Coordinates of C-alpha atoms in Angstrom, one line a residue:
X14 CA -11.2 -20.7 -18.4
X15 CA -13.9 -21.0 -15.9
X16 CA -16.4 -24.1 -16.4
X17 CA -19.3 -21.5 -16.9
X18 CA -17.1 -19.7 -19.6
X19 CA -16.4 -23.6 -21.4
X20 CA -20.1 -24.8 -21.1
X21 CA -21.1 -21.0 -22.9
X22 CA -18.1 -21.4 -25.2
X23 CA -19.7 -25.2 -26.0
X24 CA -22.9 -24.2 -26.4
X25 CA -21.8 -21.8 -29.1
X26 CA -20.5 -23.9 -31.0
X27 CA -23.5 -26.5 -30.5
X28 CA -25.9 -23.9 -31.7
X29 CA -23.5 -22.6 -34.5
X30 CA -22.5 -25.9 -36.3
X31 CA -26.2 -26.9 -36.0
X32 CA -27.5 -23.9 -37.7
X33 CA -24.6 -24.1 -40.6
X34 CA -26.1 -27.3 -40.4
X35 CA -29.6 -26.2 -41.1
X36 CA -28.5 -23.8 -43.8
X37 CA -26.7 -26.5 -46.0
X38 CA -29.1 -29.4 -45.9
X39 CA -32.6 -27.7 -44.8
X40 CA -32.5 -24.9 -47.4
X41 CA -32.8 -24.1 -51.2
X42 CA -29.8 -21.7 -51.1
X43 CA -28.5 -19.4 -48.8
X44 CA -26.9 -16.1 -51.0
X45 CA -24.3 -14.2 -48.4
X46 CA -23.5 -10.7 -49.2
X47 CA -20.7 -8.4 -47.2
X48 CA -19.6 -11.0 -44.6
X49 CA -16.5 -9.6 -45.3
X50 CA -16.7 -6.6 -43.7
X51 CA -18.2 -8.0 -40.7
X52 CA -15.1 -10.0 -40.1
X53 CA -12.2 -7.0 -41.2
X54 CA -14.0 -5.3 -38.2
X55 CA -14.3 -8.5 -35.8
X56 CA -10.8 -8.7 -35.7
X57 CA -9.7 -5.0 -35.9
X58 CA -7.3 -4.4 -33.4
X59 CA -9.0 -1.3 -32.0
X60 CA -11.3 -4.0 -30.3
X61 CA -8.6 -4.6 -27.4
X62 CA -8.5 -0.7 -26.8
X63 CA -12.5 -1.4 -26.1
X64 CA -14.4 -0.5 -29.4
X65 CA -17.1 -2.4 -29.7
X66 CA -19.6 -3.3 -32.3
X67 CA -22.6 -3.0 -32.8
X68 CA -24.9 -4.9 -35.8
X69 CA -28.6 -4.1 -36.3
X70 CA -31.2 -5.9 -38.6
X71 CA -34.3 -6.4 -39.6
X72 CA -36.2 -9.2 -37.3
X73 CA -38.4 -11.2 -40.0
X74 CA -38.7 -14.8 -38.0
X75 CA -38.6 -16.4 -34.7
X76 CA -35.3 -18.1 -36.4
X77 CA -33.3 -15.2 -37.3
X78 CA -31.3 -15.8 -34.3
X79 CA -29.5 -18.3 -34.4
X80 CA -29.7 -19.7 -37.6
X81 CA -28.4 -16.4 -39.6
X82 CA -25.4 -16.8 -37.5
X83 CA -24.3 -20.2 -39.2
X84 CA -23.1 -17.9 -42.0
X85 CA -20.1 -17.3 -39.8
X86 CA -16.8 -19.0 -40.4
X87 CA -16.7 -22.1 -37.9
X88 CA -13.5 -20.8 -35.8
X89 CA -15.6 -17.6 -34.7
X90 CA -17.8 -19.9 -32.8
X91 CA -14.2 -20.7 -30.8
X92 CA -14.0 -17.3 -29.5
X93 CA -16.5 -14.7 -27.5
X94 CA -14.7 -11.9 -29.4
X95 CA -16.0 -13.2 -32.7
X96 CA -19.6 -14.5 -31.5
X97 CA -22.4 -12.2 -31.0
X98 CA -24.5 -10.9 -27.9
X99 CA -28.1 -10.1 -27.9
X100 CA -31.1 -9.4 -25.9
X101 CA -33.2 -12.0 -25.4
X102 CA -37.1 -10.9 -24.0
X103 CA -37.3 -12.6 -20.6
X104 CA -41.1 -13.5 -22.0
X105 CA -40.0 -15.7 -24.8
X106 CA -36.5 -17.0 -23.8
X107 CA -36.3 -17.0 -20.1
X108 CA -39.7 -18.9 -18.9
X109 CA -37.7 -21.1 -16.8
X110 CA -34.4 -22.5 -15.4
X111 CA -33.6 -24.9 -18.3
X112 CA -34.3 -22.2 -21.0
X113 CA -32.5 -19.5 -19.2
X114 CA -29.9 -21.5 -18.7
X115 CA -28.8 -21.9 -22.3
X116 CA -29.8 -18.7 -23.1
X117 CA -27.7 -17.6 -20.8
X118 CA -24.3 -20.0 -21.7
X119 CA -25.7 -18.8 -25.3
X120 CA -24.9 -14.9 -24.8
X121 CA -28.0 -13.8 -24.5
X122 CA -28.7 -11.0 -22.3
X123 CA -32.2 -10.8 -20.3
X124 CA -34.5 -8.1 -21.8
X125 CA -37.6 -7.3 -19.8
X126 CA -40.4 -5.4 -22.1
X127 CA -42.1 -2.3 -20.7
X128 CA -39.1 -1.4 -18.7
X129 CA -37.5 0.9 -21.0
X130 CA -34.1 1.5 -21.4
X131 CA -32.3 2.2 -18.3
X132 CA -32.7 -1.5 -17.3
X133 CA -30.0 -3.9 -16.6
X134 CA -29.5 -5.5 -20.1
X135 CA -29.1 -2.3 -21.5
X136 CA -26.4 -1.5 -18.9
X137 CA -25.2 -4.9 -19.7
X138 CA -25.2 -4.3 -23.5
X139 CA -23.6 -1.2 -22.8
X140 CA -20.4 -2.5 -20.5
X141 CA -19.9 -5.2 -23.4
X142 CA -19.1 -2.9 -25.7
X143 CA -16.6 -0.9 -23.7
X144 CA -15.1 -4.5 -23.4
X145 CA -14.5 -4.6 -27.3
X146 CA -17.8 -7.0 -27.4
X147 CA -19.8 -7.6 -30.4
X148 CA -24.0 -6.3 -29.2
X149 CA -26.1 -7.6 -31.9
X150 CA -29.7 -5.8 -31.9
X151 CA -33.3 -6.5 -33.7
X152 CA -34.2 -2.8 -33.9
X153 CA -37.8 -3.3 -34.3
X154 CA -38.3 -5.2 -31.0
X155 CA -40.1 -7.6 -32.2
X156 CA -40.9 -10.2 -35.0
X157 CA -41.9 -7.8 -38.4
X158 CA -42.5 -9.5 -41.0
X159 CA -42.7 -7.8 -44.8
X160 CA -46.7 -7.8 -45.0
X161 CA -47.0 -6.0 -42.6
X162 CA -45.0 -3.2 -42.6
X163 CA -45.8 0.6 -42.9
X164 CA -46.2 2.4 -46.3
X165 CA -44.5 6.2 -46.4
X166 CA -45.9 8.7 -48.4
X167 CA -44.4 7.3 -51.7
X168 CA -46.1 4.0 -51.4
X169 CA -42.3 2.3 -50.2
X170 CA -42.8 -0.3 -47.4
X171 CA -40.7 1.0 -44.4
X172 CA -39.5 -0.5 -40.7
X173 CA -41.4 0.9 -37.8
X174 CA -39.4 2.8 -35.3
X175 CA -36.4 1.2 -33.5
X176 CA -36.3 1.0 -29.9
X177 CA -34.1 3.7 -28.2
X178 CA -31.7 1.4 -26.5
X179 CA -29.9 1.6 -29.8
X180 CA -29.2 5.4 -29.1
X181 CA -28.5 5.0 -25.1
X182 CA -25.5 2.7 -26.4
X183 CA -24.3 4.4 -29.0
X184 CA -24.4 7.4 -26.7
X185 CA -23.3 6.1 -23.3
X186 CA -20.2 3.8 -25.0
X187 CA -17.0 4.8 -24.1
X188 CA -15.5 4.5 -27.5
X189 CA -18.4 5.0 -29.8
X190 CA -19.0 1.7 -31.6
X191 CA -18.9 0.2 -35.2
X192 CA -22.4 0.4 -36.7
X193 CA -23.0 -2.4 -39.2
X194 CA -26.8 -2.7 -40.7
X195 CA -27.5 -6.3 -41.6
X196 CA -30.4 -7.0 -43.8
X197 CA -32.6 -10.5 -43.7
X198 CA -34.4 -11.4 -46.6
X199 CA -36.4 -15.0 -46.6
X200 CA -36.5 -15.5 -42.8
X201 CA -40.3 -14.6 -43.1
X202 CA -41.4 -17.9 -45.2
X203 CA -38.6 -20.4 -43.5
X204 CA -40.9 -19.5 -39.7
X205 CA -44.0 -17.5 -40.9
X206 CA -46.1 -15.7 -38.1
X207 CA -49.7 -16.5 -38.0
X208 CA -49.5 -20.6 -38.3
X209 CA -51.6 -22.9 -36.1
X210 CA -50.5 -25.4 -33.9
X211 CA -48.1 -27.4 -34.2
X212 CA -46.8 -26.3 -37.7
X213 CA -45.8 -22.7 -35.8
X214 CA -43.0 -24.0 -34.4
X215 CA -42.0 -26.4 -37.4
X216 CA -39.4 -24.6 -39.9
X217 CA -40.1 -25.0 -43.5
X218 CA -37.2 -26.6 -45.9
X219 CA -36.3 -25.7 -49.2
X220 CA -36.3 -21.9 -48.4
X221 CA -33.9 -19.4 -50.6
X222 CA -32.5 -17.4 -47.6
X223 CA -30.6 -14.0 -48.0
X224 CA -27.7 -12.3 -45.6
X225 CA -26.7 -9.1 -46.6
X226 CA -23.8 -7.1 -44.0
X227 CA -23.8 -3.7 -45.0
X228 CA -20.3 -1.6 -45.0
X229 CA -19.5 0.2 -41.3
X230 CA -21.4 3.3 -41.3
X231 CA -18.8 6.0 -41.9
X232 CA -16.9 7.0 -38.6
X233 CA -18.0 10.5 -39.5
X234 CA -21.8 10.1 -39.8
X235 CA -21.8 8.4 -36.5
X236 CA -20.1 11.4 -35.2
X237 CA -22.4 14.0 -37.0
X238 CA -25.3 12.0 -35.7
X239 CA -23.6 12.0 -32.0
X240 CA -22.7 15.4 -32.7
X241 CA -25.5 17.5 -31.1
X242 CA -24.8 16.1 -27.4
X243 CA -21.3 16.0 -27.9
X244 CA -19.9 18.9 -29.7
X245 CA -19.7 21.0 -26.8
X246 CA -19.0 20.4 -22.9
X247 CA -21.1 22.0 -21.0
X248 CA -21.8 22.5 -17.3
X249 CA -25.1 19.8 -16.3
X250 CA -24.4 19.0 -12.7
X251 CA -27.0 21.3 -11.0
X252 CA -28.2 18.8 -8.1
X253 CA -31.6 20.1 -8.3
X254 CA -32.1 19.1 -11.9
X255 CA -30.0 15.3 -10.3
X256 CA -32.6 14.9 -7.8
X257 CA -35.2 15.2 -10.4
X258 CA -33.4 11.6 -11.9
X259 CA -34.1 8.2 -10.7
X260 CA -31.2 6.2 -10.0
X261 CA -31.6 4.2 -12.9
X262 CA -31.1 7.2 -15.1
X263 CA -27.3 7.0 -13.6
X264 CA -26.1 6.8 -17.1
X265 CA -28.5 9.7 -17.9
X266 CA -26.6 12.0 -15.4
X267 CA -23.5 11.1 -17.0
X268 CA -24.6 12.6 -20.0
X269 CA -26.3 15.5 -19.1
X270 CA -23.3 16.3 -17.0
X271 CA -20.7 15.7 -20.1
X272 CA -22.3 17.5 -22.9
X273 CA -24.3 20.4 -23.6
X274 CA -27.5 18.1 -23.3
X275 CA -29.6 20.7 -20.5
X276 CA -32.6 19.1 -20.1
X277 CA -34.3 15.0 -20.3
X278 CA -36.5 15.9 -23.0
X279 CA -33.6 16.7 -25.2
X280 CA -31.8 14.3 -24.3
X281 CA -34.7 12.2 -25.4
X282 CA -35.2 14.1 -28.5
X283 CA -31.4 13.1 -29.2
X284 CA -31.5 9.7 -28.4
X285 CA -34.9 9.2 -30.9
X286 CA -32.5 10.8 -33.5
X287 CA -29.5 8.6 -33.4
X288 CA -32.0 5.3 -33.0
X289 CA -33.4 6.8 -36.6
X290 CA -29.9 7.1 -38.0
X291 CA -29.3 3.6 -37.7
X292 CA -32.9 2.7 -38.5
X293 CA -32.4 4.7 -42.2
X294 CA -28.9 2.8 -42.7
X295 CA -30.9 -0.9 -42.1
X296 CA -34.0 0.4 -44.1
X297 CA -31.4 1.8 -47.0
X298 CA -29.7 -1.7 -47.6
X299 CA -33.0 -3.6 -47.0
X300 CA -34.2 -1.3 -50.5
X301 CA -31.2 -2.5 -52.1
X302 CA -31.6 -5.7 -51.3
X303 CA -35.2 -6.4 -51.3
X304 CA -36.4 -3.6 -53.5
X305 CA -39.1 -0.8 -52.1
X306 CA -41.5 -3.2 -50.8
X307 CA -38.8 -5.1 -48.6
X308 CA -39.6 -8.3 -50.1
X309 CA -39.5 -10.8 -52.3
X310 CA -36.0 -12.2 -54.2
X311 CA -33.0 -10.9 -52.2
X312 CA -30.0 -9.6 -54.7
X313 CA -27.0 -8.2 -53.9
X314 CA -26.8 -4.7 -53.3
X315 CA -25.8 -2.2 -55.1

């Protein structure tokens, strides 16, 4: 191993025995739902052959990550292959050398906001998983927190839309990914938003925390929902249309030369749909979990 690969594996393991840590003596009770299917698919074989995985939750508090990750058993923290990646927004996490160093040794990936999603994290994000990696994402973007979320027309709180790098991975992969929907329930009183100084950066104790892994989303629905760009090859290469393309929609050309995808507003169109897919699956479990108002006492799901 490299030293840079031994301080990131250290740093790991720092971060993830202090937030098992946190969960046994800081807390009321943590409740753990599905973790089991997280780890049948963390060491599936098909990893080595480069399937990765992808999870995707709700983002409730500024501690969802790391301290939800202290549910893991304490030899995953041993291994890259068993510890998550994420973006990180350059913003928050990467304000100066210290900070992006951990973050960094941490496996966190920089994220810049406003630069949409042909930007090098996503590219990033995107050559981990054809590694076999494990991507972790916060669909939302940002910190959501159960007050305010959106009502639909039957009067059920719901999760605002997810950011489209979700669908640019799931679509650009090589092997499409494992989707897993994780759901966070009690995140939101442990680090509320909306605090004053100092006590917004001071966790409360005695919280009842939930983490709920939802099954894989069937191999089958992820291919129904990829279906539409790829269920027939088709012939994109016209280098008119590739001169219209910026080189950082490389990945873009790819696609639009691979599929019967003919033009970058369907592609868009596309992309919005599978994001929505795996929004629905985290929304669905987050009801079963949290009831129609996605909050209050977490229970296991149906």
């Amino acid at each position: 191993m490299t030293r840079t690969s031994l301080l990131s594996t250290a740093t790991v393991v720092t971060v993830g025995l202090l937030s098992k840590t946190f969960l046994r003596c800081a807390t009321a009770s943590v409740t753990v739902n599905g973790l089991q299917a997280l780890l049948d698919v963390l060491h599936n074989p098909e990893r080595s052959k480069g399937r990765g995985i992808i999870t995707v939750s709700n983002h409730i508090s500024t501690l969802d990550d790391p301290v939800t990750w202290g549910v893991l058993p304490t030899k995953c923290y041993f291994n890259t292959k068993t510890t998550r990646w994420t973006l990180g927004a350059s913003d928050i996490m990467f304000t100066n050398a210290l900070f992006s160093r951990f973050f960094r040794l941490g496996q966190t990936i920089e994220t810049f906001r406003g630069r949409g999603i042909y930007q090098p994290a996503v590219d990033t994000a995107i050559n981990k998983l054809n590694q076999g990696a494990w991507v972790h994402l916060y669909g939302e973007g940002k910190v959501c927190q159960p007050n305010t979320y959106w009502q639909d027309h039957e009067g059920r709180a719901t999760l605002p839309r997810f950011k489209w790098g979700i669908g640019r991975m799931l679509m650009e992969a090589q092997s499409t990914p494992v989707v897993i929907p994780v759901w966070l329930a009690g995140f939101e009183q442990l680090m509320p938003e909306g605090r004053p100084f100092p006590y917004k950066y001071i966790p409360r104790l005695g919280i009842r925390l939930s983490v709920t892994f939802g099954d894989p989303l069937p191999a089958e629905d992820v291919r129904n929902a990829l279906g539409r760009i790829y269920r027939v090859p088709g012939d994109c290469s016209s280098s008119r249309q590739d001169e219209k393309l910026s080189k950082d929609s490389q990945g873009c050309i790819n696609v639009l030369r691979s599929t019967n995808v003919r033009t970058m507003a369907e592609l868009d169109r596309v992309r919005s749909e599978v994001t929505d897919f795996v929004r629905l699956a985290v929304l669905d479990l987050g009801r079963k979990v949290s009831g129609p108002m996605l909050s209050g006492s977490a229970r296991p799901p149906e």
